[in-house]
CSV table of C-alpha atoms in Angstrom, one decimal:
chain,number,residue,atom,x,y,z
A,1,UNK,CA,-2.6,67.5,33.0
A,2,UNK,CA,-0.2,64.6,32.7
A,3,UNK,CA,0.5,62.7,29.5
A,4,UNK,CA,-2.6,60.5,28.8
A,5,UNK,CA,-4.3,58.1,26.4
A,6,UNK,CA,-7.8,56.7,26.2
A,7,UNK,CA,-8.2,53.0,25.3
A,8,UNK,CA,-11.6,52.7,23.5
A,9,UNK,CA,-13.3,50.2,21.2
A,10,UNK,CA,-16.1,50.0,18.6
A,11,UNK,CA,-18.3,48.0,21.0
A,12,UNK,CA,-18.3,46.2,24.3
A,13,UNK,CA,-16.6,42.8,24.3
A,14,UNK,CA,-13.7,43.9,22.1
A,15,UNK,CA,-11.1,43.3,24.8
A,16,UNK,CA,-10.5,46.8,26.3
A,17,UNK,CA,-10.0,45.5,29.8
A,18,UNK,CA,-7.5,42.9,28.8
A,19,UNK,CA,-5.5,45.4,26.7
A,20,UNK,CA,-5.7,48.2,29.3
A,21,UNK,CA,-4.7,45.9,32.2
A,22,UNK,CA,-1.9,44.4,30.2
A,23,UNK,CA,-0.7,47.8,29.1
A,24,UNK,CA,-0.7,49.1,32.7
A,25,UNK,CA,1.3,46.0,33.8
A,26,UNK,CA,3.7,46.2,30.9
A,27,UNK,CA,4.4,49.9,31.4
A,28,UNK,CA,4.9,49.4,35.1
A,29,UNK,CA,7.3,46.5,34.5
A,30,UNK,CA,9.6,48.6,32.5
A,31,UNK,CA,9.7,51.5,35.0
A,32,UNK,CA,7.1,53.8,33.5
A,33,UNK,CA,4.6,54.5,36.3
A,34,UNK,CA,1.1,54.5,34.9
A,35,UNK,CA,-2.0,55.9,36.6
A,36,UNK,CA,-5.1,53.8,35.8
A,37,UNK,CA,-8.6,55.2,35.2
A,38,UNK,CA,-11.9,53.7,34.1
A,39,UNK,CA,-14.8,55.6,32.6
A,40,UNK,CA,-18.2,55.1,34.2
A,41,UNK,CA,-19.4,53.6,37.5
A,42,UNK,CA,-17.6,50.3,37.0
A,43,UNK,CA,-16.1,48.9,40.3
A,44,UNK,CA,-14.6,45.7,38.9
A,45,UNK,CA,-12.2,46.8,36.2
A,46,UNK,CA,-10.3,49.2,38.5
A,47,UNK,CA,-9.5,46.3,40.8
A,48,UNK,CA,-7.6,44.6,38.0
A,49,UNK,CA,-6.1,47.9,36.9
A,50,UNK,CA,-4.8,48.4,40.5
A,51,UNK,CA,-3.1,45.0,40.5
A,52,UNK,CA,-1.4,45.8,37.2
A,53,UNK,CA,-0.3,49.4,38.0
A,54,UNK,CA,0.5,49.0,41.7
A,55,UNK,CA,-1.6,52.1,42.5
A,56,UNK,CA,-5.4,52.7,43.0
A,57,UNK,CA,-7.7,52.3,40.0
A,58,UNK,CA,-10.0,55.3,39.8
A,59,UNK,CA,-13.2,56.1,38.0
A,60,UNK,CA,-14.0,59.1,35.7
A,61,UNK,CA,-17.8,59.5,35.6
A,62,UNK,CA,-19.1,62.8,34.1
A,63,UNK,CA,-22.6,61.9,35.2
A,64,UNK,CA,-21.9,61.2,38.9
A,65,UNK,CA,-18.9,63.5,39.4
A,66,UNK,CA,-19.6,66.3,36.9
A,67,UNK,CA,-17.7,67.2,33.7
A,68,UNK,CA,-15.7,70.0,35.4
A,69,UNK,CA,-14.1,67.5,37.9
A,70,UNK,CA,-12.8,65.1,35.3
A,71,UNK,CA,-9.5,66.7,34.5
A,72,UNK,CA,-8.8,67.6,38.1
A,73,UNK,CA,-9.5,64.0,39.1
A,74,UNK,CA,-7.0,62.8,36.5
A,75,UNK,CA,-4.4,65.2,37.8
A,76,UNK,CA,-5.0,64.1,41.3
A,77,UNK,CA,-4.9,60.3,40.5
A,78,UNK,CA,-1.8,60.7,38.3
A,79,UNK,CA,0.2,62.5,41.0
A,80,UNK,CA,3.7,60.8,40.9
A,81,UNK,CA,2.9,58.9,37.7
A,82,UNK,CA,4.5,59.3,34.3
A,83,UNK,CA,1.2,59.0,32.3
A,84,UNK,CA,-2.5,58.3,32.7
A,85,UNK,CA,-4.2,55.3,31.0
A,86,UNK,CA,-7.9,55.6,30.7
A,87,UNK,CA,-10.1,52.6,29.8
A,88,UNK,CA,-13.3,53.5,28.1
A,89,UNK,CA,-16.8,52.1,28.5
A,90,UNK,CA,-18.8,50.2,25.9
A,91,UNK,CA,-18.3,51.5,22.3
A,92,UNK,CA,-16.5,54.8,21.8
A,93,UNK,CA,-19.7,56.9,21.2
A,94,UNK,CA,-22.1,55.0,23.5
A,95,UNK,CA,-23.2,57.1,26.4
A,96,UNK,CA,-26.2,57.6,28.7
A,97,UNK,CA,-28.6,57.1,25.8
A,98,UNK,CA,-27.5,53.6,25.2
A,99,UNK,CA,-29.9,50.9,26.5
A,100,UNK,CA,-28.1,49.2,29.3
A,101,UNK,CA,-25.5,51.9,29.1
A,102,UNK,CA,-22.9,52.5,31.8
A,103,UNK,CA,-23.7,49.3,33.6
A,104,UNK,CA,-20.1,48.2,33.9
A,105,UNK,CA,-19.8,47.4,30.2
A,106,UNK,CA,-21.1,44.2,28.5
A,107,UNK,CA,-19.7,42.0,31.2
A,108,UNK,CA,-23.0,42.7,33.0
A,109,UNK,CA,-25.4,44.5,30.7
A,110,UNK,CA,-25.8,41.7,28.2
A,111,UNK,CA,-26.9,39.3,30.9
A,112,UNK,CA,-30.3,40.8,31.5
A,113,UNK,CA,-32.4,43.7,30.4
A,114,UNK,CA,-32.6,46.9,32.5
A,115,UNK,CA,-35.8,47.7,34.4
A,116,UNK,CA,-36.0,50.9,32.5
A,117,UNK,CA,-34.1,52.7,29.7
A,118,UNK,CA,-35.6,56.0,30.7
A,119,UNK,CA,-32.8,56.6,33.2
A,120,UNK,CA,-30.3,56.8,30.3
A,121,UNK,CA,-32.1,59.7,28.5
A,122,UNK,CA,-29.8,62.7,28.5
A,123,UNK,CA,-31.0,66.2,29.6
A,124,UNK,CA,-32.4,68.5,27.0
A,125,UNK,CA,-29.9,70.0,24.6
A,126,UNK,CA,-27.2,67.5,25.6
A,127,UNK,CA,-25.2,65.6,23.0
A,128,UNK,CA,-26.3,62.0,22.1
A,129,UNK,CA,-22.9,60.7,23.3
A,130,UNK,CA,-22.9,62.5,26.7
A,131,UNK,CA,-21.2,60.4,29.3
A,132,UNK,CA,-19.5,58.3,26.6
A,133,UNK,CA,-15.8,57.5,26.1
A,134,UNK,CA,-15.7,60.0,23.3
A,135,UNK,CA,-17.2,62.7,25.6
A,136,UNK,CA,-14.5,62.1,28.3
A,137,UNK,CA,-11.7,61.9,25.7
A,138,UNK,CA,-12.8,65.3,24.3
A,139,UNK,CA,-12.9,66.8,27.8
A,140,UNK,CA,-9.4,65.5,28.6
A,141,UNK,CA,-8.1,66.3,25.1
A,142,UNK,CA,-6.7,62.8,25.1
A,143,UNK,CA,-5.6,60.8,22.1
A,144,UNK,CA,-7.7,57.7,21.5
A,145,UNK,CA,-6.4,54.1,20.7
A,146,UNK,CA,-9.1,51.9,19.3
A,147,UNK,CA,-9.0,48.2,20.3
A,148,UNK,CA,-10.7,46.2,17.6
A,149,UNK,CA,-11.7,42.5,17.8
A,150,UNK,CA,-10.3,41.4,14.5
A,151,UNK,CA,-12.0,38.0,14.4
A,152,UNK,CA,-14.0,37.4,11.2
A,153,UNK,CA,-12.7,40.4,9.3
A,154,UNK,CA,-9.8,41.4,7.0
A,155,UNK,CA,-10.1,44.4,4.7
A,156,UNK,CA,-13.4,45.4,6.2
A,157,UNK,CA,-11.5,46.8,9.1
A,158,UNK,CA,-10.5,49.7,6.8
A,159,UNK,CA,-14.1,50.8,6.4
A,160,UNK,CA,-14.7,50.5,10.2
A,161,UNK,CA,-11.6,52.6,11.0
A,162,UNK,CA,-12.5,55.1,8.3
A,163,UNK,CA,-15.9,55.5,9.9
A,164,UNK,CA,-14.5,56.1,13.4
A,165,UNK,CA,-11.9,58.5,12.1
A,166,UNK,CA,-14.4,60.7,10.2
A,167,UNK,CA,-17.5,60.5,12.5
A,168,UNK,CA,-16.1,62.9,15.1
A,169,UNK,CA,-12.6,64.4,14.1
A,170,UNK,CA,-12.1,65.6,17.7
A,171,UNK,CA,-11.7,62.0,18.9
A,172,UNK,CA,-10.5,60.3,15.7
A,173,UNK,CA,-8.5,57.2,16.7
A,174,UNK,CA,-4.8,58.0,16.6
A,175,UNK,CA,-3.9,54.3,16.5
A,176,UNK,CA,-5.4,50.8,16.6
A,177,UNK,CA,-4.6,47.7,18.5
A,178,UNK,CA,-5.7,44.6,16.6
A,179,UNK,CA,-7.0,42.1,19.1
A,180,UNK,CA,-7.7,38.3,18.9
A,181,UNK,CA,-5.8,38.0,15.6
A,182,UNK,CA,-5.5,34.5,14.2
A,183,UNK,CA,-2.6,33.6,11.9
A,184,UNK,CA,0.3,35.8,10.7
A,185,UNK,CA,-1.4,35.9,7.3
A,186,UNK,CA,-4.5,37.3,9.0
A,187,UNK,CA,-2.2,39.9,10.7
A,188,UNK,CA,-0.6,40.9,7.4
A,189,UNK,CA,-4.0,41.5,5.8
A,190,UNK,CA,-5.2,43.6,8.7
A,191,UNK,CA,-2.1,45.7,8.7
A,192,UNK,CA,-2.5,46.4,5.0
A,193,UNK,CA,-6.1,47.4,5.5
A,194,UNK,CA,-5.2,49.8,8.3
A,195,UNK,CA,-2.5,51.3,6.0
A,196,UNK,CA,-5.1,52.0,3.4
A,197,UNK,CA,-6.9,54.5,5.7
A,198,UNK,CA,-3.7,55.8,7.4
A,199,UNK,CA,-4.3,54.4,10.9
A,200,UNK,CA,-1.1,53.3,12.7
A,201,UNK,CA,-1.1,49.8,14.1
A,202,UNK,CA,0.2,49.9,17.6
A,203,UNK,CA,-0.1,46.2,18.3
A,204,UNK,CA,-1.3,42.9,17.0
A,205,UNK,CA,-2.5,40.7,19.8
A,206,UNK,CA,-3.2,37.0,19.2
A,207,UNK,CA,-6.1,35.1,20.6
A,208,UNK,CA,-5.5,33.7,24.1
A,209,UNK,CA,-8.5,31.8,25.4
A,210,UNK,CA,-6.7,31.2,28.8
A,211,UNK,CA,-7.0,34.9,29.6
A,212,UNK,CA,-10.7,34.7,30.3
A,213,UNK,CA,-11.6,35.9,33.8
A,214,UNK,CA,-14.6,34.1,35.4
A,215,UNK,CA,-17.8,36.1,35.5
A,216,UNK,CA,-21.2,35.9,37.2
A,217,UNK,CA,-24.5,37.7,37.5
A,218,UNK,CA,-23.0,41.2,37.8
A,219,UNK,CA,-20.0,40.8,35.5
A,220,UNK,CA,-16.4,39.7,36.2
A,221,UNK,CA,-15.4,38.3,39.6
A,222,UNK,CA,-13.6,41.0,41.4
A,223,UNK,CA,-9.8,41.0,41.8
A,224,UNK,CA,-10.2,40.9,45.6
A,225,UNK,CA,-12.2,37.7,45.4
A,226,UNK,CA,-10.2,36.1,42.7
A,227,UNK,CA,-7.1,36.2,44.8
A,228,UNK,CA,-4.0,34.5,43.3
A,229,UNK,CA,-5.9,33.7,40.2
A,230,UNK,CA,-6.5,37.4,39.6
A,231,UNK,CA,-2.8,38.0,40.0
A,232,UNK,CA,-2.0,35.2,37.5
A,233,UNK,CA,-4.6,36.7,35.0
A,234,UNK,CA,-3.0,40.1,35.3
A,235,UNK,CA,0.5,38.7,34.8
A,236,UNK,CA,-0.7,36.9,31.7
A,237,UNK,CA,-2.3,40.0,30.3
A,238,UNK,CA,0.9,41.9,31.0
A,239,UNK,CA,3.0,39.4,29.2
A,240,UNK,CA,0.7,39.3,26.2
A,241,UNK,CA,0.7,43.1,25.8
A,242,UNK,CA,4.4,43.4,26.4
A,243,UNK,CA,5.1,40.9,23.6
A,244,UNK,CA,2.7,42.3,21.1
A,245,UNK,CA,2.1,46.0,21.6
A,246,UNK,CA,4.5,48.8,20.8
A,247,UNK,CA,4.8,50.4,24.2
A,248,UNK,CA,7.1,53.1,22.9
A,249,UNK,CA,4.5,54.2,20.4
A,250,UNK,CA,1.8,54.2,23.1
A,251,UNK,CA,4.0,56.4,25.3
A,252,UNK,CA,4.7,58.8,22.5
A,253,UNK,CA,1.0,59.1,21.8
A,254,UNK,CA,0.2,59.8,25.4
A,255,UNK,CA,2.9,62.5,25.5
A,256,UNK,CA,1.3,64.1,22.4
A,257,UNK,CA,-1.6,65.2,24.5
A,258,UNK,CA,-1.6,69.0,25.2
A,259,UNK,CA,0.0,69.9,28.5
A,260,UNK,CA,-3.1,71.7,29.6
A,261,UNK,CA,-2.7,73.4,33.0
A,262,UNK,CA,-5.2,72.1,35.6
A,263,UNK,CA,-5.4,72.3,39.3
A,264,UNK,CA,-5.5,68.8,40.8
A,265,UNK,CA,-8.6,67.7,42.7
A,266,UNK,CA,-8.0,68.3,46.4
A,267,UNK,CA,-10.2,66.5,49.0
A,268,UNK,CA,-9.4,69.1,51.7
A,269,UNK,CA,-10.6,71.9,49.4
A,270,UNK,CA,-13.6,69.9,48.4
A,271,UNK,CA,-14.9,69.4,52.0
A,272,UNK,CA,-14.0,73.0,53.0
A,273,UNK,CA,-13.0,74.2,56.5
A,274,UNK,CA,-13.5,71.7,59.2
A,275,UNK,CA,-12.0,70.7,62.6
A,276,UNK,CA,-9.6,67.9,61.8
A,277,UNK,CA,-8.0,67.8,65.3
A,278,UNK,CA,-10.7,65.6,67.0
A,279,UNK,CA,-10.6,62.7,64.6
A,280,UNK,CA,-13.4,60.2,65.0
A,281,UNK,CA,-13.1,56.7,63.7
A,282,UNK,CA,-15.0,55.8,60.6
A,283,UNK,CA,-15.2,52.0,60.0
A,284,UNK,CA,-15.4,51.2,56.3
A,285,UNK,CA,-16.3,47.7,55.3
A,286,UNK,CA,-13.8,46.1,52.9
A,287,UNK,CA,-12.5,42.7,52.0
A,288,UNK,CA,-13.8,40.3,49.3
A,289,UNK,CA,-17.6,40.9,50.1
A,290,UNK,CA,-17.5,44.7,49.9
A,291,UNK,CA,-15.4,45.9,47.0
A,292,UNK,CA,-17.6,48.6,45.4
A,293,UNK,CA,-16.0,51.7,46.7
A,294,UNK,CA,-14.1,54.7,45.4
A,295,UNK,CA,-10.6,55.7,46.6
A,296,UNK,CA,-11.8,59.3,46.8
A,297,UNK,CA,-14.3,58.3,49.5
A,298,UNK,CA,-11.6,57.5,52.0
A,299,UNK,CA,-9.7,60.6,51.0
A,300,UNK,CA,-12.7,62.8,51.6
A,301,UNK,CA,-13.5,61.1,54.9
A,302,UNK,CA,-9.9,61.8,56.1
A,303,UNK,CA,-10.1,65.4,54.8
A,304,UNK,CA,-13.4,66.0,56.7
A,305,UNK,CA,-11.8,64.9,60.0
A,306,UNK,CA,-12.5,61.1,60.0
A,307,UNK,CA,-10.0,58.4,60.8
A,308,UNK,CA,-10.7,55.6,58.3
A,309,UNK,CA,-10.2,52.0,59.5
A,310,UNK,CA,-11.1,49.1,57.2
A,311,UNK,CA,-13.1,46.3,58.7
A,312,UNK,CA,-13.7,42.9,56.9
A,313,UNK,CA,-17.1,41.5,57.8
A,314,UNK,CA,-15.9,38.1,56.7
A,315,UNK,CA,-13.2,37.9,59.3
A,316,UNK,CA,-13.3,40.7,61.9
A,317,UNK,CA,-15.4,40.0,64.9
A,318,UNK,CA,-15.7,43.5,66.2
A,319,UNK,CA,-15.9,47.1,65.0
A,320,UNK,CA,-12.7,49.1,65.5
A,321,UNK,CA,-12.2,50.8,68.8
A,322,UNK,CA,-13.9,54.2,69.1
A,323,UNK,CA,-16.0,53.7,66.0
A,324,UNK,CA,-18.2,56.7,65.5
A,325,UNK,CA,-19.4,56.1,62.0
A,326,UNK,CA,-19.8,53.0,59.8
A,327,UNK,CA,-19.7,53.0,56.0
A,328,UNK,CA,-21.0,49.8,54.2
A,329,UNK,CA,-20.3,50.1,50.5
A,330,UNK,CA,-21.6,47.8,47.7
A,331,UNK,CA,-20.1,44.5,46.7
A,332,UNK,CA,-21.1,40.9,46.5
A,333,UNK,CA,-22.4,39.8,50.0
A,334,UNK,CA,-24.7,37.3,48.2
A,335,UNK,CA,-21.6,35.4,47.1
A,336,UNK,CA,-20.3,35.2,50.8
A,337,UNK,CA,-23.5,34.4,52.6
A,338,UNK,CA,-22.2,31.5,54.7
A,339,UNK,CA,-19.2,33.4,56.1
A,340,UNK,CA,-21.1,36.7,56.6
A,341,UNK,CA,-23.9,34.9,58.4
A,342,UNK,CA,-21.5,32.8,60.5
A,343,UNK,CA,-19.8,35.9,61.8
A,344,UNK,CA,-22.4,36.5,64.5
A,345,UNK,CA,-20.1,38.6,66.6
A,346,UNK,CA,-19.7,41.3,64.0
A,347,UNK,CA,-23.4,41.2,63.0
A,348,UNK,CA,-24.4,41.7,66.6
A,349,UNK,CA,-21.9,44.6,66.9
A,350,UNK,CA,-23.3,46.3,63.9
A,351,UNK,CA,-26.8,45.9,65.1
A,352,UNK,CA,-25.9,47.3,68.6
A,353,UNK,CA,-24.0,50.2,67.0
A,354,UNK,CA,-26.9,51.2,64.8
A,355,UNK,CA,-29.5,50.7,67.6
A,356,UNK,CA,-27.5,53.0,69.9
A,357,UNK,CA,-27.7,55.8,67.3
A,358,UNK,CA,-24.4,55.3,65.5
A,359,UNK,CA,-24.2,56.9,62.0
A,360,UNK,CA,-24.4,54.3,59.2
A,361,UNK,CA,-24.2,54.9,55.5
A,362,UNK,CA,-24.9,51.8,53.4
A,363,UNK,CA,-25.1,51.4,49.7
A,364,UNK,CA,-26.4,48.3,47.8
A,365,UNK,CA,-24.4,45.4,49.2
A,366,UNK,CA,-24.3,47.3,52.5
A,367,UNK,CA,-28.1,47.6,52.4
A,368,UNK,CA,-28.3,43.8,52.1
A,369,UNK,CA,-26.0,43.3,55.0
A,370,UNK,CA,-28.1,45.5,57.3
A,371,UNK,CA,-31.4,43.6,56.6
A,372,UNK,CA,-32.9,40.6,58.4
A,373,UNK,CA,-31.8,38.1,55.9
A,374,UNK,CA,-30.3,37.6,52.4
A,375,UNK,CA,-31.5,34.5,50.5
A,376,UNK,CA,-32.6,33.1,53.8
A,377,UNK,CA,-29.3,33.6,55.6
A,378,UNK,CA,-29.5,35.8,58.7
A,379,UNK,CA,-27.8,39.2,58.4
A,380,UNK,CA,-27.5,42.1,60.9
A,381,UNK,CA,-31.2,42.7,61.5
A,382,UNK,CA,-30.9,46.5,61.6
A,383,UNK,CA,-33.6,46.9,58.9
A,384,UNK,CA,-36.9,45.2,58.8
A,385,UNK,CA,-36.3,43.9,55.3
A,386,UNK,CA,-35.4,40.7,53.6
A,387,UNK,CA,-33.5,40.4,50.4
A,388,UNK,CA,-33.3,37.7,47.8
A,389,UNK,CA,-31.9,37.2,44.3
A,390,UNK,CA,-34.3,38.4,41.6
A,391,UNK,CA,-34.9,37.5,38.0
A,392,UNK,CA,-33.8,40.8,36.5
A,393,UNK,CA,-30.8,43.1,36.5
A,394,UNK,CA,-31.7,46.6,37.7
A,395,UNK,CA,-29.3,49.2,36.5
A,396,UNK,CA,-29.2,52.8,35.4
A,397,UNK,CA,-28.7,56.4,36.5
A,398,UNK,CA,-31.3,57.9,38.7
A,399,UNK,CA,-32.0,61.5,39.6
A,400,UNK,CA,-33.3,61.1,43.2
A,401,UNK,CA,-34.6,63.4,45.9
A,402,UNK,CA,-33.9,62.8,49.6
A,403,UNK,CA,-37.2,62.1,51.4
A,404,UNK,CA,-35.9,63.0,54.9
A,405,UNK,CA,-32.9,64.3,56.7
A,406,UNK,CA,-30.2,61.6,57.1
A,407,UNK,CA,-26.5,61.4,57.8
A,408,UNK,CA,-25.7,62.0,54.1
A,409,UNK,CA,-28.4,64.2,52.8
A,410,UNK,CA,-30.9,66.9,53.8
A,411,UNK,CA,-34.6,66.5,53.0
A,412,UNK,CA,-35.4,67.8,49.5
A,413,UNK,CA,-31.8,67.5,48.3
A,414,UNK,CA,-31.5,66.2,44.7
A,415,UNK,CA,-28.7,63.8,43.8
A,416,UNK,CA,-27.6,61.7,40.8
A,417,UNK,CA,-26.8,58.1,41.5
A,418,UNK,CA,-26.6,54.7,39.8
A,419,UNK,CA,-28.3,51.4,40.5
A,420,UNK,CA,-26.6,48.1,39.7
A,421,UNK,CA,-28.1,45.0,41.4
A,422,UNK,CA,-30.0,41.8,40.9
A,423,UNK,CA,-31.4,41.4,44.4
A,424,UNK,CA,-34.8,42.6,45.6
A,425,UNK,CA,-35.6,43.8,49.1
A,426,UNK,CA,-39.0,43.3,50.7
A,427,UNK,CA,-40.2,45.9,51.4
A,428,UNK,CA,-38.5,48.1,48.8
A,429,UNK,CA,-38.6,51.1,51.2
A,430,UNK,CA,-39.0,51.7,54.9
A,431,UNK,CA,-41.6,53.9,56.6
A,432,UNK,CA,-39.2,56.7,56.0
A,433,UNK,CA,-37.6,56.1,52.6
A,434,UNK,CA,-34.1,57.2,51.6
A,435,UNK,CA,-35.0,58.5,48.1
A,436,UNK,CA,-37.8,59.1,45.7
A,437,UNK,CA,-37.8,59.2,41.9
A,438,UNK,CA,-40.2,58.6,39.1
A,439,UNK,CA,-43.2,58.3,41.5
A,440,UNK,CA,-41.5,55.6,43.6
A,441,UNK,CA,-39.6,55.5,46.8
A,442,UNK,CA,-36.6,53.4,47.8
A,443,UNK,CA,-34.3,52.7,50.7
A,444,UNK,CA,-34.4,53.3,54.4
A,445,UNK,CA,-33.8,56.2,56.8
A,446,UNK,CA,-34.0,54.9,60.3
A,447,UNK,CA,-32.5,57.0,63.1
A,448,UNK,CA,-28.9,57.7,62.1
A,449,UNK,CA,-29.0,54.9,59.4
A,450,UNK,CA,-29.2,55.7,55.7
A,451,UNK,CA,-29.4,52.6,53.5
A,452,UNK,CA,-30.2,52.4,49.8
A,453,UNK,CA,-29.5,50.6,46.5
A,454,UNK,CA,-28.3,53.9,45.1
A,455,UNK,CA,-24.6,54.3,44.5
A,456,UNK,CA,-23.2,57.8,44.5
A,457,UNK,CA,-19.7,59.0,43.9
A,458,UNK,CA,-18.3,61.0,46.9
A,459,UNK,CA,-16.2,63.2,44.6
A,460,UNK,CA,-19.5,64.4,43.1
A,461,UNK,CA,-21.0,65.0,46.5
A,462,UNK,CA,-18.3,66.1,48.9
A,463,UNK,CA,-20.9,67.9,51.0
A,464,UNK,CA,-22.4,64.5,51.8
A,465,UNK,CA,-19.1,63.3,53.3
A,466,UNK,CA,-18.7,66.5,55.2
A,467,UNK,CA,-22.2,66.1,56.6
A,468,UNK,CA,-21.6,62.5,57.6
A,469,UNK,CA,-18.3,63.3,59.5
A,470,UNK,CA,-19.7,66.5,61.1
A,471,UNK,CA,-22.6,64.5,62.5
A,472,UNK,CA,-20.5,61.9,64.2
A,473,UNK,CA,-20.6,61.8,68.0
A,474,UNK,CA,-18.5,59.9,70.6
A,475,UNK,CA,-15.0,60.2,71.9
A,476,UNK,CA,-12.2,61.1,69.4
């Protein structure tokens, strides 16, 4: 495994994303190539990580991908990089058991209650912090840097750090970055307190209100939608961290991680033997409205014999030539209603493709796009369902069973996925639902169309990608 470090915090809202993004940018600016990772199913932070690092931001989710894949995924994502920088989720020890846990951090989870906390209960005999930053840090044998929001405290930070260092020695913070520090006098008092408990201070970052990135109902506005403003925000974070964090100390800490041998995750090995000669085009929706995807999905599609072509439903008026499969990931179609609805040509093309039996895999935002309408605006009309913004945020892990055969699952197959949405579809499920869990059904299986709110991580279900590509028909 490469040199690596985990950026954690005592709680959500401490500034992990600002520090991690700035650290990635600062390392890259001085020629140290960093590989960015985010713990959990967060789709937003990796977009800012990618802008800062100049390479894809990837997720590490032991629930969706499996614990055994974490180290191989790091080795894969860090190929060609000098070190891996892993941003944690919520507080260091907050995992599946935490109410609202794994929702993309407090940027969304504090906005509304979850439908149910039952989805976060761990399996029998699991640790209370399963799925947490601490859990991933232990698996990766990675040193931990704690980002502490220092507002409103001085010597009390010594007690906080003492608690975090002694609670679980396996992930005792090896250093601290003091964030949102006021005056130099404040900084001196904090440094003295940290010295009392022997925790090295790796940085003292002052308050900068102008670094705030706009948010909305599901958290931060994505980097793809924020455009030039996202680039400016990343540049500001980079400058702030470069000026106030000891980058040499962070690098030394990352290189102190044991050089554990690990075989890098390989999409070709994951999908197994397949005919890659007759490649069939798989159109994958992208652009500002559909940003909730994982880099490993495209890699697995390619490995299984697909030819991935990105289509932007906001601008492109036709599906790519020879399209044999269509993947519609999640995102924020509700924020782009006017442009999506106005693109009648592509909506008609999607409807015609699905009606003719083309294979379609849609998750969350993709489900909304396939329906008749979204908040009253016409969508593709593939599904007999209408969607609208609801009063509550629905989020959580789900253990679901496939109700019927579809392009991505066989009837009776059990999967682990994650819901994260504030819209409601009417009806919730079609005559043939996609999934069932907890005495309810959800989603739609209609011909060769599979559409659901449930997000899955393809690295955790490579067989689903293989199944999807193997079922494609049409000229290569």
